[in-house]
């Protein structure tokens, strides 16, 4: 969704926004999945595994022509639609809303992009009638419950609601050569990465270009510039025992989503002079027999994904 929001603001070409608003049965992707279709037939994002994208692009031609909003229903389990769903796991019914991105919608999407960059959660709501025609939509901060654009309740047969969540923040202490692949991979899966280190020759944009910010200083100086949030992820990989110990002493009272420490479990235990707390991931990364910086980065990123998904979909 983030790349789509950015593309809507940067392109001068007319666009249609396709969104899965309802799923009955099984589907490869669920409600909230979006795809941006441009007037020239190119697209960004996917709605399925490639079984209906071309058909949606064809349908978008009418939406471009009429500059309106339409809902298209794909019965993936039916014999008529077998060529779409066969072998893909898309055996449900998909309701997909195609919205022409007019000036108003573009302004709203600009507001959403600016808001999530400020770590604000936005609630997107769409009201539809019995025939799945659009009645109204809104984008509001999560803590606001009034909406002047909402359709009246007696007009609405179906309400689609989606929370647009800011990218999670990953804070890495350390800027050595093994940090680079972690930052690159974390960025590619949707993390906003901040790198912190006392060595300015390592902690900079030229050395680690994918980080959104670089904080230079010793642990106490860095902490003065950071404001932790409950959904933050933290990795400590400075390779300096005393620095790691100081960092931990300054942040152990913080409520965080994830804290991982690079190094053996024995080393981590020595950092605490006692039993390793339950909220500490050590050794960091899934056990895949990783060797070298890039494989270790893969194992770390895999653990971040696992942790993130378990929070999103707890059993």
Short mmCIF file of C-alpha atoms in Angstrom, two decimals:
data_model
loop_
_atom_site.label_atom_id
_atom_site.label_comp_id
_atom_site.label_asym_id
_atom_site.label_seq_id
_atom_site.Cartn_x
_atom_site.Cartn_y
_atom_site.Cartn_z
CA UNK A 1 0.00 0.00 0.00
CA UNK A 2 2.87 2.37 0.77
CA UNK A 3 4.36 2.19 -2.71
CA UNK A 4 0.91 2.75 -4.20
CA UNK A 5 0.36 5.85 -2.06
CA UNK A 6 3.73 7.23 -3.14
CA UNK A 7 3.09 6.45 -6.80
CA UNK A 8 -0.30 8.20 -6.78
CA UNK A 9 1.40 11.38 -5.61
CA UNK A 10 4.36 11.21 -7.97
CA UNK A 11 2.66 10.27 -11.25
CA UNK A 12 0.97 12.69 -13.61
CA UNK A 13 -0.92 9.87 -15.32
CA UNK A 14 -4.58 9.07 -14.63
CA UNK A 15 -5.01 6.12 -12.27
CA UNK A 16 -7.60 3.66 -11.00
CA UNK A 17 -7.27 2.15 -7.53
CA UNK A 18 -8.38 -1.51 -7.26
CA UNK A 19 -9.09 -2.82 -3.76
CA UNK A 20 -10.35 -6.17 -2.49
CA UNK A 21 -13.26 -5.11 -0.26
CA UNK A 22 -14.80 -8.52 0.49
CA UNK A 23 -13.81 -12.17 0.22
CA UNK A 24 -16.05 -15.21 0.54
CA UNK A 25 -14.20 -18.49 0.92
CA UNK A 26 -10.48 -18.83 0.28
CA UNK A 27 -8.26 -16.43 -1.62
CA UNK A 28 -4.55 -15.89 -2.12
CA UNK A 29 -4.83 -12.31 -0.78
CA UNK A 30 -7.43 -10.84 1.54
CA UNK A 31 -9.44 -7.67 2.08
CA UNK A 32 -7.42 -4.47 1.90
CA UNK A 33 -5.09 -5.70 -0.84
CA UNK A 34 -4.71 -2.97 -3.44
CA UNK A 35 -3.43 -2.52 -6.98
CA UNK A 36 -2.89 0.71 -8.90
CA UNK A 37 -3.76 0.70 -12.60
CA UNK A 38 -2.47 3.48 -14.83
CA UNK A 39 -4.08 4.83 -17.97
CA UNK A 40 -1.36 3.27 -20.14
CA UNK A 41 -2.24 -0.22 -18.86
CA UNK A 42 0.71 -0.61 -16.50
CA UNK A 43 0.06 -1.49 -12.88
CA UNK A 44 1.61 -1.56 -9.42
CA UNK A 45 0.81 -4.26 -6.88
CA UNK A 46 -1.14 -7.49 -7.24
CA UNK A 47 -4.66 -8.61 -6.32
CA UNK A 48 -4.10 -12.34 -6.90
CA UNK A 49 -1.26 -14.51 -8.17
CA UNK A 50 -1.80 -13.22 -11.68
CA UNK A 51 -5.13 -14.86 -12.43
CA UNK A 52 -7.33 -11.75 -12.63
CA UNK A 53 -5.00 -8.77 -13.00
CA UNK A 54 -5.28 -8.60 -16.79
CA UNK A 55 -9.07 -8.78 -16.59
CA UNK A 56 -9.12 -5.95 -14.03
CA UNK A 57 -6.98 -3.81 -16.32
CA UNK A 58 -9.53 -4.40 -19.09
CA UNK A 59 -12.40 -3.44 -16.77
CA UNK A 60 -10.53 -0.31 -15.72
CA UNK A 61 -10.85 1.07 -19.27
CA UNK A 62 -14.55 1.70 -18.61
CA UNK A 63 -13.77 3.29 -15.25
CA UNK A 64 -11.23 5.58 -16.90
CA UNK A 65 -13.78 6.51 -19.54
CA UNK A 66 -16.59 7.24 -17.08
CA UNK A 67 -14.36 8.50 -14.25
CA UNK A 68 -16.50 6.59 -11.78
CA UNK A 69 -16.34 3.75 -9.27
CA UNK A 70 -17.50 0.18 -9.95
CA UNK A 71 -17.41 -3.13 -8.09
CA UNK A 72 -16.51 -6.32 -9.93
CA UNK A 73 -17.20 -9.79 -8.53
CA UNK A 74 -15.07 -12.82 -9.40
CA UNK A 75 -16.53 -16.22 -8.57
CA UNK A 76 -13.28 -18.13 -8.59
CA UNK A 77 -14.86 -21.43 -7.60
CA UNK A 78 -17.35 -21.60 -10.47
CA UNK A 79 -16.85 -23.66 -13.62
CA UNK A 80 -17.06 -20.50 -15.74
CA UNK A 81 -14.16 -18.93 -13.88
CA UNK A 82 -12.09 -22.10 -13.54
CA UNK A 83 -9.30 -20.74 -15.71
CA UNK A 84 -8.75 -17.95 -13.15
CA UNK A 85 -8.65 -20.05 -10.00
CA UNK A 86 -7.26 -23.43 -11.03
CA UNK A 87 -4.11 -24.42 -9.16
CA UNK A 88 -3.71 -21.06 -7.42
CA UNK A 89 -5.70 -21.52 -4.23
CA UNK A 90 -8.07 -18.71 -5.31
CA UNK A 91 -11.27 -20.70 -4.88
CA UNK A 92 -13.44 -18.07 -3.24
CA UNK A 93 -15.45 -15.09 -4.38
CA UNK A 94 -13.67 -11.73 -4.64
CA UNK A 95 -15.39 -8.35 -4.56
CA UNK A 96 -13.04 -5.75 -6.03
CA UNK A 97 -13.73 -2.03 -6.04
CA UNK A 98 -12.28 0.00 -8.92
CA UNK A 99 -12.08 3.71 -8.02
CA UNK A 100 -11.10 6.41 -10.46
CA UNK A 101 -8.50 8.54 -8.69
CA UNK A 102 -9.99 11.99 -9.04
CA UNK A 103 -8.67 15.15 -7.38
CA UNK A 104 -10.56 14.49 -4.13
CA UNK A 105 -9.34 10.91 -3.77
CA UNK A 106 -5.78 11.94 -4.62
CA UNK A 107 -5.90 14.58 -1.88
CA UNK A 108 -7.21 12.00 0.57
CA UNK A 109 -4.46 9.54 -0.35
CA UNK A 110 -1.90 12.32 0.08
CA UNK A 111 -3.27 12.90 3.58
CA UNK A 112 -2.99 9.17 4.34
CA UNK A 113 0.64 9.05 3.17
CA UNK A 114 1.58 12.08 5.26
CA UNK A 115 -0.20 10.64 8.30
CA UNK A 116 1.43 7.21 8.26
CA UNK A 117 4.82 8.86 7.84
CA UNK A 118 4.04 10.50 11.18
CA UNK A 119 3.21 7.07 12.65
CA UNK A 120 -0.55 7.71 12.71
CA UNK A 121 -3.05 4.94 12.07
CA UNK A 122 -5.72 5.86 9.51
CA UNK A 123 -9.11 4.16 9.26
CA UNK A 124 -10.45 3.86 5.71
CA UNK A 125 -14.20 3.31 5.47
CA UNK A 126 -16.37 2.70 2.41
CA UNK A 127 -20.17 2.46 2.34
CA UNK A 128 -21.93 0.52 -0.43
CA UNK A 129 -25.54 -0.25 -1.32
CA UNK A 130 -27.25 -3.56 -2.17
CA UNK A 131 -25.69 -3.59 -5.64
CA UNK A 132 -22.23 -2.78 -4.28
CA UNK A 133 -22.35 0.79 -5.60
CA UNK A 134 -20.22 3.32 -3.75
CA UNK A 135 -22.18 5.62 -1.41
CA UNK A 136 -19.27 7.36 0.28
CA UNK A 137 -15.83 6.92 1.78
CA UNK A 138 -13.60 8.46 4.42
CA UNK A 139 -10.05 8.45 5.74
CA UNK A 140 -9.83 9.39 9.42
CA UNK A 141 -7.32 9.11 12.27
CA UNK A 142 -8.03 6.05 14.39
CA UNK A 143 -8.95 8.14 17.42
CA UNK A 144 -11.67 10.11 15.60
CA UNK A 145 -15.14 8.60 15.45
CA UNK A 146 -17.07 11.28 13.57
CA UNK A 147 -17.19 11.36 9.80
CA UNK A 148 -19.11 13.94 7.82
CA UNK A 149 -18.59 11.98 4.60
CA UNK A 150 -20.13 8.75 5.85
CA UNK A 151 -23.35 7.70 4.10
CA UNK A 152 -26.43 7.53 6.28
CA UNK A 153 -26.88 4.18 7.98
CA UNK A 154 -30.23 3.43 6.33
CA UNK A 155 -28.60 3.73 2.88
CA UNK A 156 -25.76 1.35 3.61
CA UNK A 157 -25.94 -2.39 2.99
CA UNK A 158 -22.23 -3.07 3.34
CA UNK A 159 -19.43 -1.20 5.10
CA UNK A 160 -15.82 -1.92 4.26
CA UNK A 161 -13.31 -0.84 6.89
CA UNK A 162 -9.53 -1.03 6.79
CA UNK A 163 -6.85 0.21 9.14
CA UNK A 164 -3.88 1.64 7.29
CA UNK A 165 -0.96 1.01 9.60
CA UNK A 166 2.33 2.95 9.54
CA UNK A 167 5.44 1.03 8.63
CA UNK A 168 7.03 -0.52 11.73
CA UNK A 169 10.26 1.11 12.87
CA UNK A 170 13.43 -0.94 13.26
CA UNK A 171 16.19 0.66 15.33
CA UNK A 172 19.62 -0.92 14.90
CA UNK A 173 22.49 -0.19 17.26
CA UNK A 174 25.66 -0.76 15.29
CA UNK A 175 26.85 0.18 11.81
CA UNK A 176 29.38 -2.49 10.95
CA UNK A 177 29.58 -4.35 7.64
CA UNK A 178 26.98 -6.91 8.77
CA UNK A 179 24.38 -4.18 9.35
CA UNK A 180 24.13 -3.24 5.67
CA UNK A 181 22.33 -6.43 4.48
CA UNK A 182 19.99 -6.33 7.50
CA UNK A 183 18.98 -2.75 6.67
CA UNK A 184 18.54 -3.53 2.97
CA UNK A 185 16.35 -6.57 3.59
CA UNK A 186 14.35 -4.94 6.38
CA UNK A 187 13.60 -1.95 4.16
CA UNK A 188 12.46 -4.22 1.34
CA UNK A 189 9.83 -5.86 3.58
CA UNK A 190 8.42 -2.60 4.88
CA UNK A 191 10.45 -1.48 7.89
CA UNK A 192 11.59 2.10 8.43
CA UNK A 193 15.15 1.64 9.66
CA UNK A 194 17.13 3.93 11.94
CA UNK A 195 20.83 3.14 12.43
CA UNK A 196 22.65 4.30 15.57
CA UNK A 197 26.41 4.22 16.17
CA UNK A 198 29.18 6.31 17.70
CA UNK A 199 31.39 5.97 14.60
CA UNK A 200 30.52 8.65 12.06
CA UNK A 201 32.68 7.02 9.37
CA UNK A 202 30.32 4.01 9.48
CA UNK A 203 26.98 5.52 10.46
CA UNK A 204 26.18 7.61 7.41
CA UNK A 205 24.04 7.63 4.27
CA UNK A 206 26.89 6.63 1.97
CA UNK A 207 27.68 3.52 3.98
CA UNK A 208 24.08 2.49 4.76
CA UNK A 209 21.89 4.28 2.19
CA UNK A 210 18.61 2.44 2.87
CA UNK A 211 18.25 3.68 6.44
CA UNK A 212 15.82 6.59 6.80
CA UNK A 213 17.93 8.15 9.54
CA UNK A 214 21.40 7.85 11.03
CA UNK A 215 22.00 8.85 14.65
CA UNK A 216 25.62 9.39 15.65
CA UNK A 217 26.67 9.38 19.28
CA UNK A 218 27.40 7.29 22.33
CA UNK A 219 24.48 5.42 23.91
CA UNK A 220 23.40 8.18 26.31
CA UNK A 221 23.53 10.75 23.49
CA UNK A 222 21.56 8.48 21.15
CA UNK A 223 18.85 7.84 23.74
CA UNK A 224 18.27 11.58 24.05
CA UNK A 225 17.38 11.66 20.35
CA UNK A 226 15.12 8.61 20.35
CA UNK A 227 11.53 8.34 21.45
CA UNK A 228 10.59 4.68 21.67
CA UNK A 229 7.13 3.34 20.82
CA UNK A 230 5.49 0.07 21.78
CA UNK A 231 5.56 -1.22 18.22
CA UNK A 232 9.30 -0.51 17.69
CA UNK A 233 11.75 -3.28 16.87
CA UNK A 234 15.30 -3.01 18.23
CA UNK A 235 18.42 -4.94 17.22
CA UNK A 236 21.73 -4.59 19.06
CA UNK A 237 24.72 -5.57 16.95
CA UNK A 238 27.60 -3.22 17.80
CA UNK A 239 30.11 -6.07 18.46
CA UNK A 240 31.25 -4.03 21.45
CA UNK A 241 30.46 -5.66 24.79
CA UNK A 242 30.57 -2.50 26.90
CA UNK A 243 28.49 -0.50 24.40
CA UNK A 244 25.90 -3.29 24.28
CA UNK A 245 25.77 -3.39 28.06
CA UNK A 246 25.28 0.38 28.25
CA UNK A 247 22.56 0.35 25.58
CA UNK A 248 20.65 -2.37 27.40
CA UNK A 249 20.89 -0.56 30.74
CA UNK A 250 19.35 2.53 29.14
CA UNK A 251 16.46 0.82 27.40
CA UNK A 252 15.38 -2.19 29.45
CA UNK A 253 12.50 -0.25 30.98
CA UNK A 254 11.14 0.56 27.53
CA UNK A 255 8.04 -1.23 26.28
CA UNK A 256 8.98 -2.53 22.82
CA UNK A 257 7.64 -5.03 20.33
CA UNK A 258 10.96 -6.79 19.82
CA UNK A 259 14.52 -6.69 21.17
CA UNK A 260 17.18 -8.89 19.61
CA UNK A 261 20.89 -9.15 20.41
CA UNK A 262 23.51 -10.48 18.02
CA UNK A 263 25.93 -12.96 19.56
CA UNK A 264 25.87 -16.21 21.48
CA UNK A 265 23.46 -16.83 24.32
CA UNK A 266 26.42 -17.01 26.73
CA UNK A 267 27.59 -13.54 25.66
CA UNK A 268 24.09 -12.16 26.07
CA UNK A 269 23.80 -13.74 29.52
CA UNK A 270 27.04 -11.98 30.51
CA UNK A 271 25.53 -8.68 29.40
CA UNK A 272 22.84 -9.05 32.05
CA UNK A 273 24.96 -10.70 34.75
CA UNK A 274 21.90 -12.86 35.34
CA UNK A 275 19.27 -14.83 33.50
CA UNK A 276 18.34 -13.42 30.07
CA UNK A 277 14.92 -11.70 30.31
CA UNK A 278 12.06 -13.42 28.47
CA UNK A 279 11.52 -10.47 26.12
CA UNK A 280 15.06 -10.68 24.73
CA UNK A 281 15.66 -12.65 21.52
CA UNK A 282 19.09 -14.24 21.78
CA UNK A 283 20.79 -15.46 19.76
CA UNK A 284 18.98 -13.28 17.24
CA UNK A 285 17.62 -14.88 14.07
CA UNK A 286 15.98 -18.17 13.18
CA UNK A 287 18.21 -21.21 13.40
CA UNK A 288 18.95 -22.00 9.74
CA UNK A 289 22.69 -22.65 9.99
CA UNK A 290 23.48 -19.22 8.57
CA UNK A 291 27.08 -18.31 7.72
CA UNK A 292 28.40 -14.89 6.77
CA UNK A 293 26.70 -11.47 6.93
CA UNK A 294 24.08 -12.04 4.22
CA UNK A 295 22.86 -15.42 5.45
CA UNK A 296 22.78 -14.12 9.02
CA UNK A 297 20.75 -11.16 7.77
CA UNK A 298 18.29 -13.60 6.18
CA UNK A 299 17.87 -15.42 9.50
CA UNK A 300 17.35 -12.12 11.36
CA UNK A 301 14.79 -10.85 8.87
CA UNK A 302 12.98 -14.20 8.97
CA UNK A 303 12.64 -13.87 12.74
CA UNK A 304 11.34 -10.30 12.42
CA UNK A 305 8.71 -11.49 9.92
CA UNK A 306 7.74 -14.38 12.18
CA UNK A 307 7.37 -12.07 15.18
CA UNK A 308 5.39 -9.52 13.19
CA UNK A 309 2.99 -12.10 11.76
CA UNK A 310 2.43 -13.77 15.14
CA UNK A 311 1.41 -10.40 16.55
CA UNK A 312 -0.92 -9.75 13.61
CA UNK A 313 -2.50 -13.21 13.63
CA UNK A 314 -2.18 -14.67 17.14
CA UNK A 315 -3.41 -18.22 17.48
#
